Coordinates of C-alpha atoms in Angstrom, one line a residue:
Chain B
D1 CA -2.0 12.2 -13.9
A2 CA -2.2 9.5 -11.0
K3 CA -0.9 6.3 -12.0
T4 CA -1.9 2.5 -11.2
T5 CA 0.0 -0.6 -10.5
Q6 CA -1.3 -3.9 -11.4
P7 CA 0.5 -7.1 -11.5
N8 CA 1.1 -8.6 -15.0
S9 CA -1.0 -11.8 -14.6
M10 CA -2.8 -14.0 -12.0
E11 CA -4.3 -17.3 -12.4
S12 CA -7.5 -18.7 -10.8
N13 CA -9.4 -21.8 -11.0
E14 CA -13.2 -22.0 -12.4
E15 CA -15.9 -21.2 -9.7
E16 CA -13.2 -20.0 -7.0
P17 CA -13.2 -16.2 -6.0
V18 CA -10.5 -14.0 -7.5
H19 CA -9.0 -10.9 -6.4
L20 CA -7.5 -8.8 -8.6
P21 CA -5.5 -5.9 -6.7
C22 CA -4.4 -2.2 -8.0
N23 CA -2.1 0.2 -6.3
H24 CA -3.0 3.9 -6.8
S25 CA -0.7 5.8 -4.1
T26 CA -1.1 8.9 -5.8
I27 CA -4.7 9.3 -6.4
S28 CA -6.4 12.5 -5.7
G29 CA -9.6 13.4 -3.9
T30 CA -11.8 13.6 -6.9
D31 CA -10.6 10.5 -9.0
Y32 CA -13.0 7.7 -9.5
I33 CA -11.7 4.1 -9.6
H34 CA -12.9 2.1 -13.0
W35 CA -12.2 -1.2 -13.8
Y36 CA -12.8 -2.4 -17.3
R37 CA -11.8 -5.8 -19.0
Q38 CA -10.9 -6.8 -22.2
L39 CA -11.3 -10.1 -23.9
P40 CA -9.1 -11.2 -26.9
S41 CA -9.6 -9.2 -30.5
Q42 CA -12.6 -7.6 -28.4
G43 CA -13.1 -3.8 -27.1
P44 CA -13.0 -3.2 -23.5
E45 CA -16.1 -4.2 -21.4
Y46 CA -16.9 -1.8 -18.3
V47 CA -17.0 -3.9 -15.1
I48 CA -17.6 -1.3 -12.3
H49 CA -16.2 1.9 -10.9
G50 CA -16.5 3.6 -7.1
L51 CA -15.2 6.7 -5.2
T52 CA -14.5 6.0 -1.6
S53 CA -17.1 3.2 -0.7
N54 CA -17.2 -0.3 -1.7
V55 CA -19.5 -1.2 -4.4
N56 CA -21.4 -4.1 -5.9
N57 CA -22.8 -4.9 -9.1
R58 CA -24.0 -8.4 -10.9
M59 CA -20.6 -8.9 -12.5
A60 CA -18.2 -8.1 -9.5
S61 CA -17.2 -6.3 -6.1
L62 CA -15.1 -3.4 -5.8
A63 CA -13.2 -2.9 -2.3
I64 CA -11.6 0.3 -1.9
A65 CA -9.0 0.9 0.8
E66 CA -9.6 3.4 3.7
D67 CA -7.0 5.7 2.5
R68 CA -8.0 5.2 -1.3
K69 CA -4.6 4.1 -2.0
S70 CA -5.3 0.6 -3.3
S71 CA -8.4 -1.3 -4.5
T72 CA -9.4 -4.9 -5.3
L73 CA -11.8 -6.2 -7.6
I74 CA -13.3 -9.3 -6.8
L75 CA -14.9 -11.9 -8.8
H76 CA -17.2 -14.0 -6.2
R77 CA -16.9 -17.6 -8.7
A78 CA -14.5 -17.1 -12.0
T79 CA -15.9 -18.9 -14.9
L80 CA -14.0 -19.4 -18.0
R81 CA -15.6 -16.6 -19.7
D82 CA -13.7 -14.1 -17.2
A83 CA -10.3 -15.0 -18.9
A84 CA -9.3 -11.6 -19.9
V85 CA -7.1 -8.6 -19.2
Y86 CA -8.5 -6.6 -16.5
Y87 CA -7.8 -2.7 -16.2
C88 CA -7.6 -0.6 -12.9
I89 CA -8.1 3.0 -14.3
L90 CA -8.2 6.2 -12.5
S91 CA -10.3 8.8 -14.2
A92 CA -8.6 12.3 -14.8
S93 CA -9.3 14.9 -11.9
G94 CA -10.4 18.3 -13.0
G95 CA -13.4 17.5 -14.9
S96 CA -12.2 15.4 -17.8
N97 CA -13.1 12.1 -16.2
Y98 CA -14.2 10.7 -19.5
K99 CA -10.4 10.4 -20.4
L100 CA -9.7 6.9 -19.6
T101 CA -6.0 5.9 -19.9
F102 CA -5.3 2.0 -20.2
G103 CA -2.1 0.8 -18.8
K104 CA -0.9 -2.9 -19.4
G105 CA -3.6 -4.4 -17.1
T106 CA -3.6 -7.9 -15.6
L107 CA -4.0 -11.0 -17.3
L108 CA -6.0 -13.2 -15.7
T109 CA -5.8 -16.7 -16.6
V110 CA -9.0 -19.1 -15.6
N111 CA -8.1 -23.0 -15.3
P112 CA -11.1 -25.5 -15.4
Chain W
N1 CA -30.8 -2.7 -27.7
A2 CA -27.7 -3.1 -30.4
G3 CA -24.3 -2.2 -28.8
V4 CA -21.8 0.3 -30.3
M5 CA -21.1 -0.9 -33.8
Q6 CA -17.9 -0.1 -35.9
N7 CA -17.0 -0.7 -39.6
P8 CA -15.4 -1.8 -41.3
R9 CA -14.0 -4.2 -38.6
H10 CA -10.7 -4.9 -40.3
L11 CA -9.0 -2.3 -42.8
V12 CA -5.9 -2.5 -45.1
R13 CA -4.5 0.5 -46.6
R14 CA -1.2 1.6 -48.5
R15 CA 0.9 4.2 -47.4
G16 CA -0.3 7.7 -48.5
Q17 CA -4.3 6.6 -48.6
E18 CA -7.0 7.7 -46.6
A19 CA -8.7 5.5 -43.9
R20 CA -12.2 6.4 -42.7
L21 CA -13.5 4.8 -39.7
R22 CA -17.0 4.5 -38.6
C23 CA -18.8 4.4 -35.2
S24 CA -22.6 3.8 -34.6
P25 CA -22.9 4.8 -31.0
M26 CA -26.0 2.9 -28.8
K27 CA -29.4 4.0 -29.2
G28 CA -29.9 7.5 -27.1
H29 CA -26.3 7.8 -26.6
S30 CA -25.0 11.4 -27.6
H31 CA -21.3 11.1 -26.5
V32 CA -18.6 9.1 -28.4
Y33 CA -15.2 8.7 -27.6
W34 CA -12.2 7.5 -29.6
Y35 CA -9.3 5.5 -28.3
R36 CA -6.2 3.9 -30.1
Q37 CA -4.3 1.0 -29.0
L38 CA -1.1 0.4 -30.5
P39 CA 0.6 -3.3 -30.6
E40 CA 1.5 -4.3 -27.3
E41 CA 0.2 -1.0 -25.6
G42 CA -3.0 0.0 -23.7
L43 CA -5.8 2.0 -25.2
K44 CA -4.9 5.7 -25.5
F45 CA -7.7 8.3 -25.7
M46 CA -8.0 10.5 -28.7
V47 CA -11.0 12.7 -28.8
Y48 CA -14.3 13.3 -27.5
L49 CA -17.1 14.6 -29.5
Q50 CA -21.1 15.2 -28.8
K51 CA -23.3 15.8 -31.9
E52 CA -21.8 18.6 -34.2
N53 CA -19.1 19.1 -31.5
I54 CA -15.6 18.4 -30.8
I55 CA -15.3 18.5 -26.8
D56 CA -11.5 17.3 -26.2
E57 CA -9.1 16.3 -29.0
S58 CA -6.2 16.6 -26.8
G59 CA -5.1 13.2 -28.0
M60 CA -5.3 13.3 -31.5
P61 CA -2.3 13.5 -33.5
K62 CA -2.0 17.2 -34.8
E63 CA -1.6 16.3 -38.5
R64 CA -3.5 14.0 -40.6
F65 CA -6.3 12.9 -37.8
S66 CA -9.8 14.4 -37.8
A67 CA -12.9 13.2 -36.5
E68 CA -16.4 14.4 -36.8
F69 CA -19.8 13.4 -35.0
P70 CA -22.7 15.0 -37.7
K71 CA -26.5 15.7 -36.7
E72 CA -27.2 12.7 -38.7
G73 CA -25.4 9.7 -39.1
P74 CA -22.3 7.8 -37.6
S75 CA -19.2 9.4 -35.8
I76 CA -16.0 9.4 -38.5
L77 CA -12.7 9.0 -37.7
R78 CA -10.6 9.9 -40.9
I79 CA -6.7 9.6 -41.2
Q80 CA -5.2 11.2 -44.2
Q81 CA -2.0 10.0 -46.0
V82 CA -1.5 6.8 -43.6
V83 CA 2.0 5.8 -42.7
R84 CA 3.1 2.5 -41.2
G85 CA 2.7 3.8 -37.7
D86 CA -1.1 4.3 -37.9
S87 CA -1.2 0.4 -37.9
A88 CA -3.4 -0.3 -34.6
A89 CA -6.4 -1.1 -33.3
Y90 CA -9.0 1.9 -33.1
F91 CA -11.9 1.5 -30.4
C92 CA -15.1 4.0 -30.3
A93 CA -16.9 4.2 -27.0
S94 CA -20.4 5.6 -26.2
S95 CA -22.3 7.2 -23.2
P96 CA -25.5 8.6 -22.7
G97 CA -23.7 11.5 -21.1
N98 CA -20.6 12.2 -19.5
I99 CA -20.8 9.7 -16.8
Y100 CA -18.7 6.8 -15.6
E101 CA -19.4 4.2 -18.1
Q102 CA -18.2 3.8 -21.5
Y103 CA -19.6 1.5 -24.1
F104 CA -16.8 0.1 -26.3
G105 CA -17.6 -1.2 -30.0
P106 CA -15.6 -4.4 -31.3
G107 CA -12.9 -2.0 -33.0
T108 CA -11.5 -1.4 -36.5
R109 CA -8.0 -3.0 -36.9
L110 CA -6.0 -1.0 -39.6
T111 CA -3.2 -2.4 -41.6
V112 CA -1.1 0.2 -43.5
T113 CA 1.2 -1.8 -45.9

């Protein structure tokens, strides 16, 4: 399975944009890129997903590099409630795209 | 619309006992997934079920673990003869189909003493 690499931690200030990077240099052509986040003592929460084009939803934007070897999750205005561990995940290729494999993720701290 | 519900939220079992974890998917969702999160690790896929069928159990330990999703009622993850290494958070997720968004429950934290 293709792997992802994320920084262990990042810090941001409230109401400022946050760019969370993810490297996935071994991504295959059929792998989707998913982002989930997990607040302390809670289950993961879906944030966004994409394949090739940039994606926007009410929570965030996903910018995917043209060669698809990296992507960036963008939170446009961080709030204290965005403090969480953010996971960048590639869906397994070959039809088992439901099989999410969570790594260590990036711990985002938001300062007031 | 209620989210994914899991109970109990916390479960303490002695070594050798059985643990039963329940998951009620979101209304209208017929696909259920179980994940395990060991201390200091990320979530790992265990099993994928649809009503009355196990679709993929490739992440389940070969012994002592079983899962079901009956026609009526919640999905059950059953762990027989628990050992200390089974202590973990177990998360259930559901989706309306085999799509790209999984909705997770709050988890059951199992402690084996």
